[in-house]
Coordinates of C-alpha atoms in Angstrom, one line a residue:
Chain A
X1 CA -3.6 -16.8 -29.8
X2 CA -3.7 -14.3 -33.0
X3 CA -1.0 -12.0 -34.4
X4 CA -3.0 -9.1 -32.8
X5 CA -2.5 -10.9 -29.3
X6 CA 1.0 -11.6 -30.1
X7 CA 1.7 -8.1 -31.1
X8 CA 0.4 -6.3 -27.8
X9 CA 2.2 -8.7 -25.4
X10 CA 5.5 -8.2 -27.1
X11 CA 4.9 -4.5 -27.6
X12 CA 3.4 -4.2 -23.5
X13 CA 6.8 -6.2 -22.7
X14 CA 8.9 -3.5 -25.1
X15 CA 7.1 -0.3 -23.8
X16 CA 7.7 -1.6 -19.8
X17 CA 11.4 -2.8 -20.7
X18 CA 11.9 1.0 -22.2
X19 CA 10.2 2.3 -19.3
X20 CA 12.7 0.8 -16.8
X21 CA 15.8 1.3 -19.1
X22 CA 14.8 4.9 -19.3
X23 CA 14.5 5.4 -15.9
X24 CA 17.6 4.1 -14.9
X25 CA 19.2 6.0 -17.5
X26 CA 17.2 9.0 -16.1
X27 CA 18.7 8.6 -12.3
X28 CA 22.1 8.0 -13.9
X29 CA 22.5 11.3 -15.9
X30 CA 20.9 13.2 -13.1
X31 CA 23.4 12.4 -10.3
X32 CA 20.7 10.1 -8.9
X33 CA 23.1 7.5 -8.7
X34 CA 25.8 9.0 -6.8
X35 CA 26.6 10.8 -3.4
X36 CA 23.9 8.3 -2.2
X37 CA 24.2 9.5 1.7
X38 CA 23.3 13.7 1.2
X39 CA 20.1 12.5 -0.8
X40 CA 18.6 10.9 2.4
X41 CA 18.4 14.3 4.0
X42 CA 16.5 15.9 1.4
X43 CA 13.3 15.0 3.4
X44 CA 14.2 17.3 6.4
X45 CA 14.5 21.5 6.0
X46 CA 14.9 24.2 8.0
X47 CA 11.5 24.1 9.8
X48 CA 12.0 20.3 10.2
X49 CA 15.6 19.7 10.6
X50 CA 17.6 16.4 11.4
X51 CA 17.2 16.1 15.3
X52 CA 13.6 17.0 15.5
X53 CA 11.0 14.3 16.2
X54 CA 8.3 15.2 13.9
X55 CA 5.3 13.4 15.7
X56 CA 3.7 12.3 18.9
X57 CA 0.2 11.4 20.6
X58 CA -2.1 13.9 21.2
X59 CA -2.1 14.9 24.7
X60 CA 1.0 13.7 25.3
X61 CA 2.2 15.6 28.4
X62 CA 5.2 17.6 27.9
X63 CA 6.2 16.2 24.3
X64 CA 5.3 19.5 22.8
X65 CA 7.4 22.6 22.5
X66 CA 5.7 26.1 21.3
X67 CA 7.4 27.7 18.4
Chain B
X1 CA 0.9 26.9 10.0
X2 CA 1.0 30.0 9.1
X3 CA -2.5 31.5 7.7
X4 CA -1.0 33.7 5.9
X5 CA 0.9 31.5 4.0
X6 CA -1.3 29.0 3.7
X7 CA -3.7 31.0 2.1
X8 CA -1.2 32.7 -0.2
X9 CA -3.0 32.1 -3.8
X10 CA -1.6 29.7 -5.6
X11 CA -0.2 30.2 -8.9
X12 CA -2.9 27.9 -11.3
X13 CA -1.5 26.6 -14.6
X14 CA -3.5 25.4 -17.4
X15 CA -3.5 21.8 -17.6
X16 CA -2.1 21.9 -21.1
X17 CA 0.7 24.3 -19.8
X18 CA 1.4 21.5 -17.5
X19 CA 1.3 18.7 -20.3
X20 CA 3.0 20.7 -23.2
X21 CA 6.9 20.4 -23.3
X22 CA 7.5 23.6 -22.8
X23 CA 7.8 24.3 -19.4
X24 CA 6.5 27.7 -17.8
X25 CA 9.3 28.5 -15.1
X26 CA 6.8 31.6 -13.6
X27 CA 4.4 28.9 -11.8
X28 CA 7.4 26.7 -10.1
X29 CA 7.6 28.6 -7.3
X30 CA 9.2 26.8 -4.6
X31 CA 6.6 26.1 -1.4
X32 CA 6.0 26.1 1.9
X33 CA 5.1 23.0 3.5
X34 CA 2.1 24.6 5.1
X35 CA 1.4 25.6 1.6
X36 CA 1.6 22.4 0.0
X37 CA -0.2 20.7 2.6
X38 CA -3.1 23.3 1.9
X39 CA -3.5 22.8 -1.9
X40 CA -3.7 18.9 -0.9
X41 CA -6.4 19.3 1.5
X42 CA -9.5 18.5 -0.8
X43 CA -8.3 15.6 -2.6
X44 CA -6.3 13.7 -0.2
X45 CA -9.0 14.0 2.4
X46 CA -11.3 12.9 0.1
X47 CA -9.8 9.7 -1.2
X48 CA -8.9 9.0 2.9
X49 CA -12.3 9.2 3.6
X50 CA -13.8 7.2 0.8
X51 CA -11.0 4.4 1.5
X52 CA -12.0 4.2 5.2
X53 CA -15.7 3.6 4.2
X54 CA -14.5 0.7 1.8
X55 CA -12.7 -0.6 4.7
X56 CA -15.8 -0.9 7.2
X57 CA -17.6 -2.4 4.1
X58 CA -14.7 -5.2 2.9
X59 CA -14.8 -5.5 6.8
X60 CA -18.3 -6.4 7.0
X61 CA -18.1 -8.7 3.9
X62 CA -15.1 -10.0 5.3
X63 CA -16.8 -10.8 8.9
X64 CA -20.2 -12.8 7.2
X65 CA -17.4 -14.8 4.6
X66 CA -15.7 -15.7 8.1
X67 CA -19.0 -16.8 9.7
X68 CA -20.0 -18.9 6.9
X69 CA -17.4 -21.5 7.2
X70 CA -18.5 -22.6 10.4
X71 CA -22.2 -21.2 9.5
X72 CA -22.9 -22.4 6.9
X73 CA -26.6 -21.1 6.3
X74 CA -25.9 -17.9 8.4
X75 CA -27.6 -15.1 5.6
X76 CA -27.8 -17.8 2.5
X77 CA -31.5 -16.7 1.8
X78 CA -30.6 -14.3 -1.4
X79 CA -28.2 -15.5 -4.1
X80 CA -25.8 -11.9 -3.4
X81 CA -24.9 -12.5 0.2
X82 CA -23.8 -16.4 -0.7
X83 CA -20.4 -16.9 0.3
X84 CA -18.8 -17.3 -3.9
X85 CA -19.9 -13.5 -4.2
X86 CA -19.3 -11.7 -0.2
X87 CA -15.8 -13.4 -0.5
X88 CA -14.8 -11.9 -3.7
X89 CA -16.5 -9.2 -2.6
X90 CA -14.6 -8.1 0.4
X91 CA -11.4 -9.0 -1.6
X92 CA -12.1 -6.1 -3.9
X93 CA -13.7 -4.0 -1.7
X94 CA -10.5 -3.9 1.0
X95 CA -8.0 -4.0 -1.9
X96 CA -9.2 -2.0 -4.7
X97 CA -11.4 0.7 -2.5
X98 CA -9.5 0.5 0.7
X99 CA -6.1 -0.7 0.3
X100 CA -4.9 0.8 -3.3
X101 CA -7.0 3.9 -2.5
X102 CA -5.7 4.9 0.9
X103 CA -2.2 3.8 -0.8
X104 CA -3.1 6.9 -3.6
X105 CA -4.1 9.0 -0.8
X106 CA -0.9 8.6 0.7
X107 CA 1.4 8.6 -2.5
X108 CA -0.2 11.7 -3.5
X109 CA 0.0 13.4 -0.3
X110 CA 4.0 12.2 -0.2
X111 CA 4.7 13.2 -3.9
X112 CA 3.8 17.0 -3.2
X113 CA 5.7 16.9 -0.3
X114 CA 9.0 15.5 -2.1
X115 CA 8.2 17.5 -4.9
X116 CA 8.5 20.8 -2.9
X117 CA 5.6 22.8 -4.9
X118 CA 1.7 23.0 -4.1
X119 CA -0.9 20.8 -6.2
X120 CA -1.1 21.5 -9.6
X121 CA -4.5 20.6 -11.4
X122 CA -6.4 19.7 -7.7
X123 CA -9.7 19.3 -10.0
X124 CA -7.7 16.3 -11.8
X125 CA -7.5 14.7 -8.4
X126 CA -11.4 14.9 -7.6
X127 CA -12.2 13.4 -10.7
X128 CA -10.0 11.0 -10.1
X129 CA -11.7 10.1 -7.4
X130 CA -14.8 10.5 -8.5
X131 CA -14.5 7.8 -11.2
X132 CA -12.3 5.7 -9.6
X133 CA -14.5 4.7 -6.6
X134 CA -17.6 4.4 -9.4
X135 CA -15.6 2.1 -10.8
X136 CA -15.1 0.4 -7.3
X137 CA -18.9 0.9 -6.6
X138 CA -20.3 -0.7 -9.9
X139 CA -17.7 -3.5 -9.4
X140 CA -19.0 -4.6 -5.5
X141 CA -22.3 -4.5 -7.1
X142 CA -21.4 -6.6 -9.9
X143 CA -19.5 -8.9 -8.1
X144 CA -23.2 -9.4 -5.8
X145 CA -25.1 -9.7 -8.5
X146 CA -23.2 -12.2 -9.9
X147 CA -21.4 -10.5 -12.8
X148 CA -17.9 -11.4 -11.1
X149 CA -15.5 -12.9 -13.8
X150 CA -14.3 -15.7 -11.3
X151 CA -10.6 -14.9 -12.0
X152 CA -8.7 -14.1 -8.3
X153 CA -8.2 -10.5 -7.8
X154 CA -9.6 -9.3 -11.6
X155 CA -13.3 -10.0 -10.9
X156 CA -14.9 -6.8 -11.5
X157 CA -17.0 -6.9 -14.5
X158 CA -15.4 -5.3 -18.2
X159 CA -17.8 -2.5 -17.0
X160 CA -16.6 -1.6 -14.0
X161 CA -12.5 -2.3 -14.5
X162 CA -12.5 0.0 -17.6
X163 CA -13.7 2.6 -15.3
X164 CA -11.3 1.9 -12.1
X165 CA -8.6 1.9 -14.5
X166 CA -9.4 5.1 -15.8
X167 CA -9.8 6.7 -12.9
X168 CA -6.3 5.7 -11.4
X169 CA -5.0 6.5 -15.1
X170 CA -5.8 10.1 -13.8
X171 CA -4.1 9.8 -10.6
X172 CA -0.8 8.5 -12.3
X173 CA -1.3 11.7 -15.4
X174 CA -1.3 13.8 -11.9
X175 CA 1.9 12.6 -10.4
X176 CA 3.5 12.6 -13.8
X177 CA 2.9 16.4 -13.9
X178 CA 4.1 16.7 -10.0
X179 CA 7.6 14.8 -10.9
X180 CA 8.0 16.9 -13.9
X181 CA 7.3 20.3 -12.0
X182 CA 9.3 19.6 -8.8
X183 CA 11.7 21.6 -7.0
X184 CA 13.9 19.1 -6.0
X185 CA 16.8 17.9 -8.1
X186 CA 17.5 15.0 -5.8
X187 CA 14.9 12.3 -6.0
X188 CA 14.1 11.1 -3.2
X189 CA 13.7 7.0 -2.8
X190 CA 10.0 7.4 -1.7
X191 CA 9.6 9.2 -4.9
X192 CA 11.1 6.4 -6.6
X193 CA 8.1 4.1 -5.1
X194 CA 5.7 6.1 -5.4
X195 CA 6.5 6.9 -9.3
X196 CA 7.0 2.8 -10.3
X197 CA 3.9 2.1 -8.2
X198 CA 1.6 4.8 -10.0
X199 CA 3.3 3.3 -13.3
X200 CA 3.3 -0.5 -12.5
X201 CA -0.4 -0.2 -11.6
X202 CA -2.0 0.7 -14.6
X203 CA -0.1 -1.2 -16.8
X204 CA -0.3 -4.5 -14.6
X205 CA -4.3 -4.1 -15.0
X206 CA -4.4 -3.2 -18.6
X207 CA -2.4 -6.1 -19.7
X208 CA -3.9 -8.8 -17.4
X209 CA -7.3 -7.0 -18.1
X210 CA -6.6 -7.1 -22.1
X211 CA -5.1 -10.3 -22.3
X212 CA -7.8 -12.4 -20.3
X213 CA -10.5 -10.4 -21.1
X214 CA -10.4 -7.9 -24.7
X215 CA -7.9 -10.4 -26.5
X216 CA -7.8 -13.6 -24.4
X217 CA -4.7 -16.2 -24.9
X218 CA -5.5 -19.7 -24.9
X219 CA -7.4 -20.8 -21.5
X220 CA -3.8 -22.8 -20.5
X221 CA -2.2 -19.3 -20.1
X222 CA -4.4 -17.1 -18.7
X223 CA -3.8 -19.1 -15.2
X224 CA -0.1 -18.0 -15.4
X225 CA -1.6 -13.9 -16.5
X226 CA -4.1 -14.2 -13.7
X227 CA -1.3 -14.9 -11.3
X228 CA 1.6 -12.7 -12.8
X229 CA -1.2 -10.0 -12.3
X230 CA -2.8 -11.1 -9.0
X231 CA 1.1 -11.4 -7.3
X232 CA 2.8 -8.4 -9.0
X233 CA -0.2 -6.3 -7.8
X234 CA 1.0 -7.4 -4.0
X235 CA 4.7 -6.2 -4.8
X236 CA 4.4 -4.1 -7.6
X237 CA 1.7 -1.3 -6.4
X238 CA 0.8 -2.2 -2.8
X239 CA 4.8 -3.1 -1.6
X240 CA 6.3 0.1 -3.5
X241 CA 4.0 2.5 -2.0
X242 CA 4.4 0.9 1.7
X243 CA 8.2 0.7 1.5
X244 CA 7.8 4.1 0.2
X245 CA 6.1 5.6 3.0
X246 CA 8.1 3.5 5.6
X247 CA 11.4 5.6 3.9
X248 CA 9.3 8.4 4.5
X249 CA 7.5 8.4 7.8
X250 CA 10.4 6.9 9.9
X251 CA 13.2 9.2 9.4
X252 CA 11.0 12.1 9.1
X253 CA 8.9 10.9 13.1
X254 CA 12.0 10.9 14.6
X255 CA 14.4 13.5 12.8
X256 CA 17.1 11.2 11.8
X257 CA 18.0 10.3 7.8
X258 CA 17.4 6.8 6.9
X259 CA 20.5 4.2 8.1
X260 CA 22.0 4.0 4.4
X261 CA 20.5 6.0 1.5
X262 CA 22.7 3.7 -0.7
X263 CA 20.5 0.5 0.7
X264 CA 17.5 1.7 0.1
X265 CA 18.3 2.9 -3.2
X266 CA 19.9 -0.7 -3.9
X267 CA 16.6 -2.4 -2.2
X268 CA 14.2 -0.4 -4.9
X269 CA 16.2 -1.2 -8.4
X270 CA 16.5 -4.6 -7.4
X271 CA 12.4 -5.0 -6.5
X272 CA 11.6 -3.6 -10.0
X273 CA 14.4 -5.7 -11.2
X274 CA 13.1 -9.2 -9.7
X275 CA 9.5 -8.7 -8.6
X276 CA 8.2 -8.6 -12.2
X277 CA 9.3 -12.3 -12.8
X278 CA 7.1 -13.6 -9.7
X279 CA 3.8 -15.3 -9.6
X280 CA 3.8 -18.6 -11.3
X281 CA 5.2 -20.5 -7.9
X282 CA 1.0 -20.4 -7.4
X283 CA 0.9 -22.9 -9.6
X284 CA 3.4 -25.8 -8.8
X285 CA 2.1 -28.8 -9.5
X286 CA 0.0 -27.1 -12.7
X287 CA 0.2 -27.9 -16.2
X288 CA 2.9 -25.3 -17.0
X289 CA 6.4 -25.8 -18.6
X290 CA 8.5 -26.5 -15.5
X291 CA 10.8 -23.4 -16.8
X292 CA 8.1 -21.3 -15.7
X293 CA 7.4 -21.8 -12.5
X294 CA 11.2 -22.5 -12.0
X295 CA 12.0 -18.9 -12.9
X296 CA 9.6 -17.3 -10.4
X297 CA 10.7 -19.7 -7.7
X298 CA 14.5 -18.1 -8.2
X299 CA 13.1 -14.7 -8.7
X300 CA 11.1 -15.3 -5.2
X301 CA 14.0 -16.1 -3.8
X302 CA 16.5 -13.0 -5.4
X303 CA 13.8 -10.7 -3.6
X304 CA 16.0 -11.8 -0.2
X305 CA 18.0 -9.5 -1.6
X306 CA 15.8 -6.3 -1.5
X307 CA 14.0 -7.6 1.7
X308 CA 17.4 -7.3 3.5
X309 CA 18.8 -4.5 2.1
X310 CA 15.1 -3.0 3.7
X311 CA 14.8 -4.5 6.8
X312 CA 18.6 -3.8 7.9
X313 CA 18.2 -0.4 6.7
X314 CA 14.9 -0.1 8.7
X315 CA 16.3 -1.7 12.0
X316 CA 19.7 0.3 12.0
X317 CA 17.4 3.4 11.4
X318 CA 15.0 2.7 14.5
X319 CA 18.6 1.6 16.7
X320 CA 18.0 3.7 19.8
X321 CA 15.3 5.4 18.8
X322 CA 13.0 2.4 20.0
X323 CA 11.5 4.4 23.0
X324 CA 10.2 6.4 20.1
X325 CA 7.3 3.8 19.6
X326 CA 5.5 5.0 23.2
X327 CA 5.2 8.5 21.8
X328 CA 4.3 8.5 18.4
X329 CA 1.3 6.8 16.6
X330 CA 2.6 7.0 13.6
X331 CA 5.9 5.1 13.6
X332 CA 4.3 2.6 16.2
X333 CA 2.0 1.5 12.9
X334 CA 5.0 2.0 10.6
X335 CA 7.6 0.1 13.0
X336 CA 4.7 -2.5 12.7
X337 CA 4.3 -2.8 9.1
X338 CA 7.6 -2.8 8.6
X339 CA 8.4 -5.9 10.6
X340 CA 5.2 -7.9 8.8
X341 CA 6.8 -7.3 5.7
X342 CA 10.2 -8.8 6.8
X343 CA 8.6 -11.4 7.9
X344 CA 5.6 -11.9 5.0
X345 CA 8.5 -11.6 2.3
X346 CA 10.4 -14.0 4.0
X347 CA 7.3 -16.6 4.3
X348 CA 6.4 -16.1 0.9
X349 CA 10.0 -16.9 -0.4
X350 CA 9.9 -19.7 1.8
X351 CA 6.7 -20.9 0.2
X352 CA 7.7 -21.3 -3.6
X353 CA 10.1 -23.8 -2.4
X354 CA 8.3 -26.9 -4.2
X355 CA 8.3 -29.2 -1.3
X356 CA 6.9 -26.3 1.3
X357 CA 4.5 -25.5 -1.4
X358 CA 3.3 -28.7 -2.0
X359 CA 2.1 -28.8 1.9
X360 CA 0.8 -24.8 2.4
X361 CA -1.1 -25.1 -1.5
X362 CA -5.0 -24.7 -1.0
X363 CA -4.9 -24.4 2.6
X364 CA -5.7 -21.7 5.1
X365 CA -1.6 -21.1 5.2
X366 CA -2.2 -18.6 2.2
X367 CA -5.2 -16.9 3.2
X368 CA -2.8 -16.8 6.2
X369 CA 0.2 -15.0 4.6
X370 CA -1.7 -12.7 2.2
X371 CA -3.5 -11.2 5.7
X372 CA 0.2 -10.5 6.8
X373 CA 1.8 -9.1 3.8
X374 CA -1.8 -6.9 2.6
X375 CA -3.2 -5.8 6.5
X376 CA 0.0 -6.8 8.4
X377 CA 2.4 -4.9 6.0
X378 CA 0.3 -2.7 3.9
X379 CA -2.6 -1.7 5.7
X380 CA -0.4 -1.1 9.1
X381 CA 1.7 1.4 7.4
X382 CA -0.9 2.9 5.8
X383 CA -2.7 3.8 9.3
X384 CA 0.7 4.8 10.5
X385 CA 0.5 7.3 7.5
X386 CA -3.1 8.9 8.0
X387 CA -2.4 9.4 11.7
X388 CA 0.6 12.0 10.4
X389 CA -1.2 13.2 7.4
X390 CA -4.1 14.0 8.5
X391 CA -3.6 16.9 11.5
X392 CA -1.3 18.7 9.1
X393 CA -4.1 18.9 6.5
X394 CA -7.6 19.9 8.7
X395 CA -5.1 21.8 11.1
X396 CA -6.4 20.1 13.9
X397 CA -5.3 17.5 15.9
X398 CA -6.7 13.8 16.4
X399 CA -9.4 14.4 19.5
X400 CA -8.9 10.8 21.6
X401 CA -5.2 9.2 22.2
X402 CA -7.2 6.6 23.6
X403 CA -8.9 5.7 20.5
X404 CA -5.9 5.6 18.1
X405 CA -4.2 3.3 21.0
X406 CA -7.5 0.6 20.4
X407 CA -6.8 1.0 16.8
X408 CA -3.3 -0.4 17.1
X409 CA -4.2 -3.1 19.4
X410 CA -7.7 -4.3 18.5
X411 CA -5.4 -4.2 14.6
X412 CA -2.5 -5.6 16.0
X413 CA -3.5 -8.5 17.7
X414 CA -5.9 -9.3 15.1
X415 CA -3.8 -9.7 12.4
X416 CA -1.3 -11.5 14.9
X417 CA -3.7 -13.9 15.3
X418 CA -5.3 -14.1 12.2
X419 CA -2.0 -15.3 10.8
X420 CA -1.2 -17.7 13.5
X421 CA -4.4 -19.5 13.5
X422 CA -4.3 -19.4 9.4
X423 CA -0.5 -20.3 9.2
X424 CA -1.1 -23.6 12.0
X425 CA -4.1 -24.7 10.6
X426 CA -3.1 -25.0 7.3
X427 CA 0.3 -26.6 7.8
X428 CA -1.9 -29.7 9.4
X429 CA -4.6 -29.2 7.0
X430 CA -1.7 -29.4 4.1
X431 CA -0.6 -32.5 5.8
X432 CA -3.7 -33.9 6.5
X433 CA -4.5 -33.1 2.4
X434 CA -1.4 -35.1 1.4
X435 CA -2.1 -38.1 3.8
X436 CA -3.8 -40.6 1.5
X437 CA -5.1 -42.1 4.6
X438 CA -6.9 -39.0 6.1
X439 CA -10.1 -38.0 4.1
X440 CA -11.0 -34.8 2.7
X441 CA -13.4 -34.2 5.0
X442 CA -11.2 -35.1 8.0
X443 CA -9.1 -32.7 7.0
X444 CA -11.6 -29.9 6.5
X445 CA -13.6 -30.4 10.0
X446 CA -9.8 -30.4 11.9
X447 CA -9.7 -26.4 10.8
X448 CA -13.5 -25.6 12.0
X449 CA -12.2 -24.7 15.7
X450 CA -9.6 -22.2 13.6
X451 CA -12.4 -20.9 11.9
X452 CA -13.8 -19.5 14.6
X453 CA -10.7 -17.9 16.0
X454 CA -10.5 -16.4 12.8
X455 CA -13.8 -14.9 13.2
X456 CA -12.9 -13.5 16.4
X457 CA -9.8 -12.2 15.0
X458 CA -11.4 -10.5 11.9
X459 CA -13.9 -9.1 14.6
X460 CA -11.0 -7.6 16.5
X461 CA -9.8 -5.9 13.2
X462 CA -13.0 -4.7 12.6
X463 CA -12.9 -2.7 15.7
X464 CA -10.0 -1.3 15.4
X465 CA -11.6 -0.1 12.3
X466 CA -14.3 1.1 13.8
X467 CA -12.0 3.3 15.8
X468 CA -10.2 4.2 12.7
X469 CA -13.0 5.6 11.1
X470 CA -14.4 7.3 14.3
X471 CA -11.0 9.1 14.8
X472 CA -11.6 10.2 11.4
X473 CA -15.2 11.8 11.6
X474 CA -14.2 13.5 14.8
X475 CA -10.7 15.1 13.6
X476 CA -12.6 16.2 10.3
X477 CA -15.4 17.6 12.8
X478 CA -13.1 19.3 15.0
X479 CA -14.1 17.9 17.7
X480 CA -13.0 18.4 21.3
X481 CA -10.4 21.1 22.8
X482 CA -7.9 21.8 20.3
X483 CA -4.3 21.2 21.6
X484 CA -2.2 23.9 22.8
X485 CA 0.1 22.8 20.6
X486 CA -1.0 20.2 18.1
X487 CA 1.2 17.8 16.6
X488 CA 1.5 20.1 13.4
X489 CA 2.4 23.3 14.6
X490 CA 4.7 21.8 17.5
X491 CA 7.6 19.3 17.2
X492 CA 8.5 16.6 20.2
X493 CA 10.3 18.1 22.8
X494 CA 11.9 14.5 23.0
X495 CA 15.5 14.1 23.3
X496 CA 16.4 13.2 20.1
X497 CA 19.2 11.4 20.8
X498 CA 19.5 7.9 21.1
X499 CA 18.4 5.8 24.3

């Protein structure tokens, strides 16, 4: 291996580590690593709230309700 | 969906504006779900359509390759259909053409939904899709015409891999833009998985190609690089996208938040910590330093942490809601995928044990494991995701429940059959290979009946794919009578309390 290859491998490792640490730091700084359970509800909203299933086989009798 | 909302004019920032350091808040309006789906319709359907086309091509190549085990003269007149070309063509068609692409489609849609903003620069995704598929096309053609690199999982010739990399990089750039302009403060766990996958894959693919083909390391070192890439492709691209989808669709379909969000975050960061060390266990018995292989074995076992946390989470989220598997196609596929993930991961950890690896290495057992992971887990999860996403994009319900049910049972039984057959055949084959009294020919002949069963399982899966493709075409054509309350408009009138 020549020096170019070593340099490439070293920089790839440093870049990967840097990205991972950066992401972890960002997560901590933006409070993504605290108050975990509140985060689990972000996929729901007023149109599709908690407690409301959102999928069924097409044409399932009695499954759907008009809005 | 309200058409007024769906057709509301979307703000159109320039690409330079999106990439510039200074943010323009004027275009950062929080969008409605319908508006988001409307903005993602073209690119996501294009990616899914192309992925399904590659799934059919890959399935056909798989059948040809599988039949050649028992019928070696089958389609052997031309060099381009010999086993040595058809088999890698199958692998690359399903891995890059189908799986990676449908994963990207599902992840892109989830990214927009989780960002709560209408898609910016949809044109970038059209270009990405075109470039990416051109890369896959010339790659498969290159393999069939004899230009394979012969490095497993990286068989595409150099002229194809660079195109594929360029196409995927555009997807990554688009995702970063969406993440940057998202309107949600909290980063949901699926978004962590998706972002990581979109960063990891280009990094892995570029690094492996550079180190093996462009700045080649010594020949003996190319093996570890090859298997570091091969295994990481599964664990750092397919796994995060599959898990990200499961963490989104299971709670969303049943209308219940994930059981323990803390565990889901723990699962993500432990995957990120342990998985990149895995791969060298493929080289047990090879001419490599023992410490190198041991590191991967240890990391394989440490993967128990994210696997168990994820499995516990999925199980307890579903607890009391298993009845929902009867009425939700998405849930049926995704839960199947989640179960297969647990099984494949535990099996993978055990396969890293030296004494077990001595038996399973070089046998059909490994092929069974690969199908359980990439098909049982990943593809089944993606099927479920597609069944959820497409009606919301085309504003039309799936035309036939029967086709969906056929797809599920054919794919499910097919992959269970293939996994069972290859696992049993592989163990006996491995024991025979390690027995000096049994000839190599005898150990191979023993597997022949199982290889017929493998082809039969593959045939069932292919039939399932045809049903899936037919459903997709029919829904695009808006075939059949429109449901009074399609899935995307209504919500299930089912008692949401646990059974």
